[in-house]
Amino acid sequence: MKHPLVILTASFCAGIVFVASFRLSWLLIYSLAVLFLIAGVVFFKRRLACDIVLVCLAFLLGVLLLKTCYILPSCHIAKIFSYRSQQPYLVKGFITSEPQIRGNRVVFILRAQELQGNNLNRSTSGNILVSASDKKPLRYGDGLILQGRLYQPWGWGGSGQ
C-alpha cells in the first residue's frame, strides 16, 4: 500500500457508513471478522493478499464499532418496562441537563440509577426525559426521586439514541 493509513481510515469510515445504511446480523459481522483475521494469518507472507485482508478488517472494525454502540446493557431502563407503563414507577437519579421551563412545565434529562415499582426494585441505567408540572428550582447535577408513568419517546428505536 502506498498510503496505508489513509486507505485503512477510509475503509474504517466506509464500514461505519455501511452499517448505518444496512441492517446486518451481529453474528454475521463477527464471523466475517474472525474469518478475515484467520485469512490474514494465512496470507501474512503474500503482500497483496495481506493488504486486501487488512483493508477488509478495517472495514469490519468500523462496522463492529457502530454495531456495538447500539447494544444496551441488561439493566438499561428501556429493557425493563414495556412501551407505556400503566402503573407509576419511582425513579432515583440525577439531572444531566439544564432544566428548561416550557409553559407550565419544567423539562430536563434524568440519569436513572434505581427503579422501583410493579414488584420491581433494581439498579438501572439510561436517561429519562422528564416533563414535570412542579416548578421548584432545579439545577444540573441535583439528585432526585421522582414518581410517575414512563413512556418511550416518539420515534424511539430507529436513531440509536
PDB file of C-alpha atoms in Angstrom:
ATOM      1  CA  MET A   1       0.000   0.000   0.000  1.00  0.00           C
ATOM      2  CA  LYS A   2       1.260   3.424  -0.913  1.00  0.00           C
ATOM      3  CA  HIS A   3      -0.629   5.387   1.804  1.00  0.00           C
ATOM      4  CA  PRO A   4      -1.717   2.703   4.281  1.00  0.00           C
ATOM      5  CA  LEU A   5      -3.141   4.973   6.974  1.00  0.00           C
ATOM      6  CA  VAL A   6      -5.357   6.849   4.507  1.00  0.00           C
ATOM      7  CA  ILE A   7      -6.639   3.638   2.929  1.00  0.00           C
ATOM      8  CA  LEU A   8      -7.299   1.950   6.285  1.00  0.00           C
ATOM      9  CA  THR A   9      -9.051   5.060   7.645  1.00  0.00           C
ATOM     10  CA  ALA A  10     -11.224   5.333   4.532  1.00  0.00           C
ATOM     11  CA  SER A  11     -12.105   1.644   4.810  1.00  0.00           C
ATOM     12  CA  PHE A  12     -12.939   2.058   8.518  1.00  0.00           C
ATOM     13  CA  CYS A  13     -15.216   5.046   7.757  1.00  0.00           C
ATOM     14  CA  ALA A  14     -16.850   3.136   4.902  1.00  0.00           C
ATOM     15  CA  GLY A  15     -17.693   0.368   7.379  1.00  0.00           C
ATOM     16  CA  ILE A  16     -19.404   2.877   9.675  1.00  0.00           C
ATOM     17  CA  VAL A  17     -21.427   4.345   6.795  1.00  0.00           C
ATOM     18  CA  PHE A  18     -22.290   0.871   5.512  1.00  0.00           C
ATOM     19  CA  VAL A  19     -23.697  -0.434   8.814  1.00  0.00           C
ATOM     20  CA  ALA A  20     -25.661   2.779   9.327  1.00  0.00           C
ATOM     21  CA  SER A  21     -27.375   2.170   5.974  1.00  0.00           C
ATOM     22  CA  PHE A  22     -27.978  -1.584   6.147  1.00  0.00           C
ATOM     23  CA  ARG A  23     -29.188  -3.940   8.870  1.00  0.00           C
ATOM     24  CA  LEU A  24     -26.828  -6.848   9.373  1.00  0.00           C
ATOM     25  CA  SER A  25     -26.660  -9.575  11.985  1.00  0.00           C
ATOM     26  CA  TRP A  26     -24.046  -9.022  14.661  1.00  0.00           C
ATOM     27  CA  LEU A  27     -23.113 -12.713  14.435  1.00  0.00           C
ATOM     28  CA  LEU A  28     -22.540 -12.454  10.666  1.00  0.00           C
ATOM     29  CA  ILE A  29     -20.263  -9.436  11.061  1.00  0.00           C
ATOM     30  CA  TYR A  30     -18.332 -11.056  13.890  1.00  0.00           C
ATOM     31  CA  SER A  31     -17.929 -14.291  11.906  1.00  0.00           C
ATOM     32  CA  LEU A  32     -16.613 -12.377   8.885  1.00  0.00           C
ATOM     33  CA  ALA A  33     -14.127 -10.528  11.078  1.00  0.00           C
ATOM     34  CA  VAL A  34     -12.819 -13.812  12.513  1.00  0.00           C
ATOM     35  CA  LEU A  35     -12.636 -15.294   9.004  1.00  0.00           C
ATOM     36  CA  PHE A  36     -10.615 -12.323   7.700  1.00  0.00           C
ATOM     37  CA  LEU A  37      -8.362 -12.449  10.758  1.00  0.00           C
ATOM     38  CA  ILE A  38      -7.578 -16.110  10.037  1.00  0.00           C
ATOM     39  CA  ALA A  39      -7.035 -15.234   6.359  1.00  0.00           C
ATOM     40  CA  GLY A  40      -4.618 -12.504   7.441  1.00  0.00           C
ATOM     41  CA  VAL A  41      -2.540 -15.042   9.364  1.00  0.00           C
ATOM     42  CA  VAL A  42      -2.591 -17.484   6.430  1.00  0.00           C
ATOM     43  CA  PHE A  43      -1.678 -14.837   3.813  1.00  0.00           C
ATOM     44  CA  PHE A  44       0.794 -12.962   6.017  1.00  0.00           C
ATOM     45  CA  LYS A  45       3.739 -13.582   3.654  1.00  0.00           C
ATOM     46  CA  ARG A  46       1.835 -12.575   0.496  1.00  0.00           C
ATOM     47  CA  ARG A  47       1.885  -8.781   0.268  1.00  0.00           C
ATOM     48  CA  LEU A  48      -1.188  -8.092  -1.902  1.00  0.00           C
ATOM     49  CA  ALA A  49      -3.421 -10.645  -0.196  1.00  0.00           C
ATOM     50  CA  CYS A  50      -2.387  -9.370   3.238  1.00  0.00           C
ATOM     51  CA  ASP A  51      -3.144  -5.763   2.206  1.00  0.00           C
ATOM     52  CA  ILE A  52      -6.618  -6.752   0.989  1.00  0.00           C
ATOM     53  CA  VAL A  53      -7.295  -8.611   4.228  1.00  0.00           C
ATOM     54  CA  LEU A  54      -6.147  -5.576   6.273  1.00  0.00           C
ATOM     55  CA  VAL A  55      -8.483  -3.268   4.351  1.00  0.00           C
ATOM     56  CA  CYS A  56     -11.373  -5.699   4.882  1.00  0.00           C
ATOM     57  CA  LEU A  57     -10.541  -5.948   8.587  1.00  0.00           C
ATOM     58  CA  ALA A  58     -10.535  -2.148   8.915  1.00  0.00           C
ATOM     59  CA  PHE A  59     -13.938  -2.065   7.193  1.00  0.00           C
ATOM     60  CA  LEU A  60     -15.327  -4.738   9.534  1.00  0.00           C
ATOM     61  CA  LEU A  61     -13.853  -2.948  12.549  1.00  0.00           C
ATOM     62  CA  GLY A  62     -15.840   0.169  11.563  1.00  0.00           C
ATOM     63  CA  VAL A  63     -18.957  -1.969  11.171  1.00  0.00           C
ATOM     64  CA  LEU A  64     -18.441  -3.626  14.575  1.00  0.00           C
ATOM     65  CA  LEU A  65     -17.726  -0.323  16.295  1.00  0.00           C
ATOM     66  CA  LEU A  66     -21.025   1.227  15.261  1.00  0.00           C
ATOM     67  CA  LYS A  67     -22.976  -2.008  15.690  1.00  0.00           C
ATOM     68  CA  THR A  68     -21.843  -2.445  19.312  1.00  0.00           C
ATOM     69  CA  CYS A  69     -22.818   1.143  20.147  1.00  0.00           C
ATOM     70  CA  TYR A  70     -26.466   0.102  19.822  1.00  0.00           C
ATOM     71  CA  ILE A  71     -26.234  -2.749  22.326  1.00  0.00           C
ATOM     72  CA  LEU A  72     -27.853  -1.761  25.604  1.00  0.00           C
ATOM     73  CA  PRO A  73     -26.891  -3.356  28.926  1.00  0.00           C
ATOM     74  CA  SER A  74     -29.416  -5.710  30.535  1.00  0.00           C
ATOM     75  CA  CYS A  75     -30.088  -3.181  33.315  1.00  0.00           C
ATOM     76  CA  HIS A  76     -30.956  -0.364  30.864  1.00  0.00           C
ATOM     77  CA  ILE A  77     -34.321   1.230  31.569  1.00  0.00           C
ATOM     78  CA  ALA A  78     -35.544   0.568  28.017  1.00  0.00           C
ATOM     79  CA  LYS A  79     -35.268  -3.190  28.645  1.00  0.00           C
ATOM     80  CA  ILE A  80     -37.115  -3.108  31.962  1.00  0.00           C
ATOM     81  CA  PHE A  81     -40.553  -1.682  31.169  1.00  0.00           C
ATOM     82  CA  SER A  82     -42.902  -2.004  28.235  1.00  0.00           C
ATOM     83  CA  TYR A  83     -43.737   0.756  25.749  1.00  0.00           C
ATOM     84  CA  ARG A  84     -46.140   2.511  28.110  1.00  0.00           C
ATOM     85  CA  SER A  85     -46.304   1.841  31.841  1.00  0.00           C
ATOM     86  CA  GLN A  86     -49.776   1.573  33.377  1.00  0.00           C
ATOM     87  CA  GLN A  87     -48.518   1.894  36.932  1.00  0.00           C
ATOM     88  CA  PRO A  88     -46.333   4.706  38.219  1.00  0.00           C
ATOM     89  CA  TYR A  89     -42.678   3.981  38.882  1.00  0.00           C
ATOM     90  CA  LEU A  90     -40.347   5.530  41.442  1.00  0.00           C
ATOM     91  CA  VAL A  91     -37.075   6.590  39.790  1.00  0.00           C
ATOM     92  CA  LYS A  92     -33.947   7.712  41.615  1.00  0.00           C
ATOM     93  CA  GLY A  93     -31.278   9.591  39.667  1.00  0.00           C
ATOM     94  CA  PHE A  94     -29.665  12.932  38.960  1.00  0.00           C
ATOM     95  CA  ILE A  95     -30.225  15.741  36.469  1.00  0.00           C
ATOM     96  CA  THR A  96     -27.832  15.671  33.492  1.00  0.00           C
ATOM     97  CA  SER A  97     -29.153  18.655  31.528  1.00  0.00           C
ATOM     98  CA  GLU A  98     -30.031  22.231  32.370  1.00  0.00           C
ATOM     99  CA  PRO A  99     -33.739  22.292  33.369  1.00  0.00           C
ATOM    100  CA  GLN A 100     -35.841  24.394  30.989  1.00  0.00           C
ATOM    101  CA  ILE A 101     -39.213  25.939  31.737  1.00  0.00           C
ATOM    102  CA  ARG A 102     -41.702  25.370  28.900  1.00  0.00           C
ATOM    103  CA  GLY A 103     -45.091  26.875  29.632  1.00  0.00           C
ATOM    104  CA  ASN A 104     -46.274  25.493  32.942  1.00  0.00           C
ATOM    105  CA  ARG A 105     -43.784  22.564  32.930  1.00  0.00           C
ATOM    106  CA  VAL A 106     -40.111  22.047  33.615  1.00  0.00           C
ATOM    107  CA  VAL A 107     -38.230  19.710  31.249  1.00  0.00           C
ATOM    108  CA  PHE A 108     -34.854  18.035  31.874  1.00  0.00           C
ATOM    109  CA  ILE A 109     -32.946  14.787  31.417  1.00  0.00           C
ATOM    110  CA  LEU A 110     -32.587  12.494  34.427  1.00  0.00           C
ATOM    111  CA  ARG A 111     -29.873   9.821  34.509  1.00  0.00           C
ATOM    112  CA  ALA A 112     -31.646   6.896  36.156  1.00  0.00           C
ATOM    113  CA  GLN A 113     -29.840   4.923  38.860  1.00  0.00           C
ATOM    114  CA  GLU A 114     -32.615   2.980  40.564  1.00  0.00           C
ATOM    115  CA  LEU A 115     -36.131   1.941  39.559  1.00  0.00           C
ATOM    116  CA  GLN A 116     -38.941   0.809  41.854  1.00  0.00           C
ATOM    117  CA  GLY A 117     -42.495  -0.237  41.054  1.00  0.00           C
ATOM    118  CA  ASN A 118     -44.603  -3.076  39.695  1.00  0.00           C
ATOM    119  CA  ASN A 119     -42.975  -5.549  42.157  1.00  0.00           C
ATOM    120  CA  LEU A 120     -39.562  -4.392  40.954  1.00  0.00           C
ATOM    121  CA  ASN A 121     -36.659  -2.800  42.800  1.00  0.00           C
ATOM    122  CA  ARG A 122     -33.372  -2.749  40.920  1.00  0.00           C
ATOM    123  CA  SER A 123     -30.429  -0.673  39.825  1.00  0.00           C
ATOM    124  CA  THR A 124     -30.774   0.681  36.323  1.00  0.00           C
ATOM    125  CA  SER A 125     -29.046   2.865  33.757  1.00  0.00           C
ATOM    126  CA  GLY A 126     -30.199   5.145  30.954  1.00  0.00           C
ATOM    127  CA  ASN A 127     -31.637   8.614  30.525  1.00  0.00           C
ATOM    128  CA  ILE A 128     -35.215   9.728  31.048  1.00  0.00           C
ATOM    129  CA  LEU A 129     -36.689  12.873  29.523  1.00  0.00           C
ATOM    130  CA  VAL A 130     -38.708  14.311  32.406  1.00  0.00           C
ATOM    131  CA  SER A 131     -41.585  16.724  31.961  1.00  0.00           C
ATOM    132  CA  ALA A 132     -42.875  17.800  35.370  1.00  0.00           C
ATOM    133  CA  SER A 133     -45.555  20.288  36.383  1.00  0.00           C
ATOM    134  CA  ASP A 134     -43.704  21.288  39.566  1.00  0.00           C
ATOM    135  CA  LYS A 135     -41.595  24.420  39.062  1.00  0.00           C
ATOM    136  CA  LYS A 136     -39.304  24.039  42.080  1.00  0.00           C
ATOM    137  CA  PRO A 137     -35.848  25.459  41.377  1.00  0.00           C
ATOM    138  CA  LEU A 138     -33.803  22.622  39.905  1.00  0.00           C
ATOM    139  CA  ARG A 139     -30.172  22.647  38.785  1.00  0.00           C
ATOM    140  CA  TYR A 140     -27.839  20.494  36.776  1.00  0.00           C
ATOM    141  CA  GLY A 141     -26.493  17.668  38.981  1.00  0.00           C
ATOM    142  CA  ASP A 142     -29.330  17.675  41.532  1.00  0.00           C
ATOM    143  CA  GLY A 143     -30.256  14.239  42.860  1.00  0.00           C
ATOM    144  CA  LEU A 144     -33.976  13.480  42.658  1.00  0.00           C
ATOM    145  CA  ILE A 145     -36.501  10.791  43.449  1.00  0.00           C
ATOM    146  CA  LEU A 146     -39.441  11.076  41.046  1.00  0.00           C
ATOM    147  CA  GLN A 147     -42.697   9.187  40.760  1.00  0.00           C
ATOM    148  CA  GLY A 148     -44.670   8.924  37.538  1.00  0.00           C
ATOM    149  CA  ARG A 149     -45.505   6.908  34.461  1.00  0.00           C
ATOM    150  CA  LEU A 150     -42.849   6.014  31.940  1.00  0.00           C
ATOM    151  CA  TYR A 151     -43.285   6.257  28.169  1.00  0.00           C
ATOM    152  CA  GLN A 152     -40.823   5.600  25.398  1.00  0.00           C
ATOM    153  CA  PRO A 153     -40.266   8.855  23.473  1.00  0.00           C
ATOM    154  CA  TRP A 154     -41.696   9.334  19.989  1.00  0.00           C
ATOM    155  CA  GLY A 155     -39.504   7.902  17.254  1.00  0.00           C
ATOM    156  CA  TRP A 156     -37.661   5.675  19.744  1.00  0.00           C
ATOM    157  CA  GLY A 157     -35.525   2.837  18.460  1.00  0.00           C
ATOM    158  CA  GLY A 158     -34.626   3.938  14.931  1.00  0.00           C
ATOM    159  CA  SER A 159     -31.969   6.545  15.597  1.00  0.00           C
ATOM    160  CA  GLY A 160     -29.884   4.748  18.167  1.00  0.00           C
ATOM    161  CA  GLN A 161     -30.257   7.479  20.736  1.00  0.00           C
TER     162      GLN A 161
END
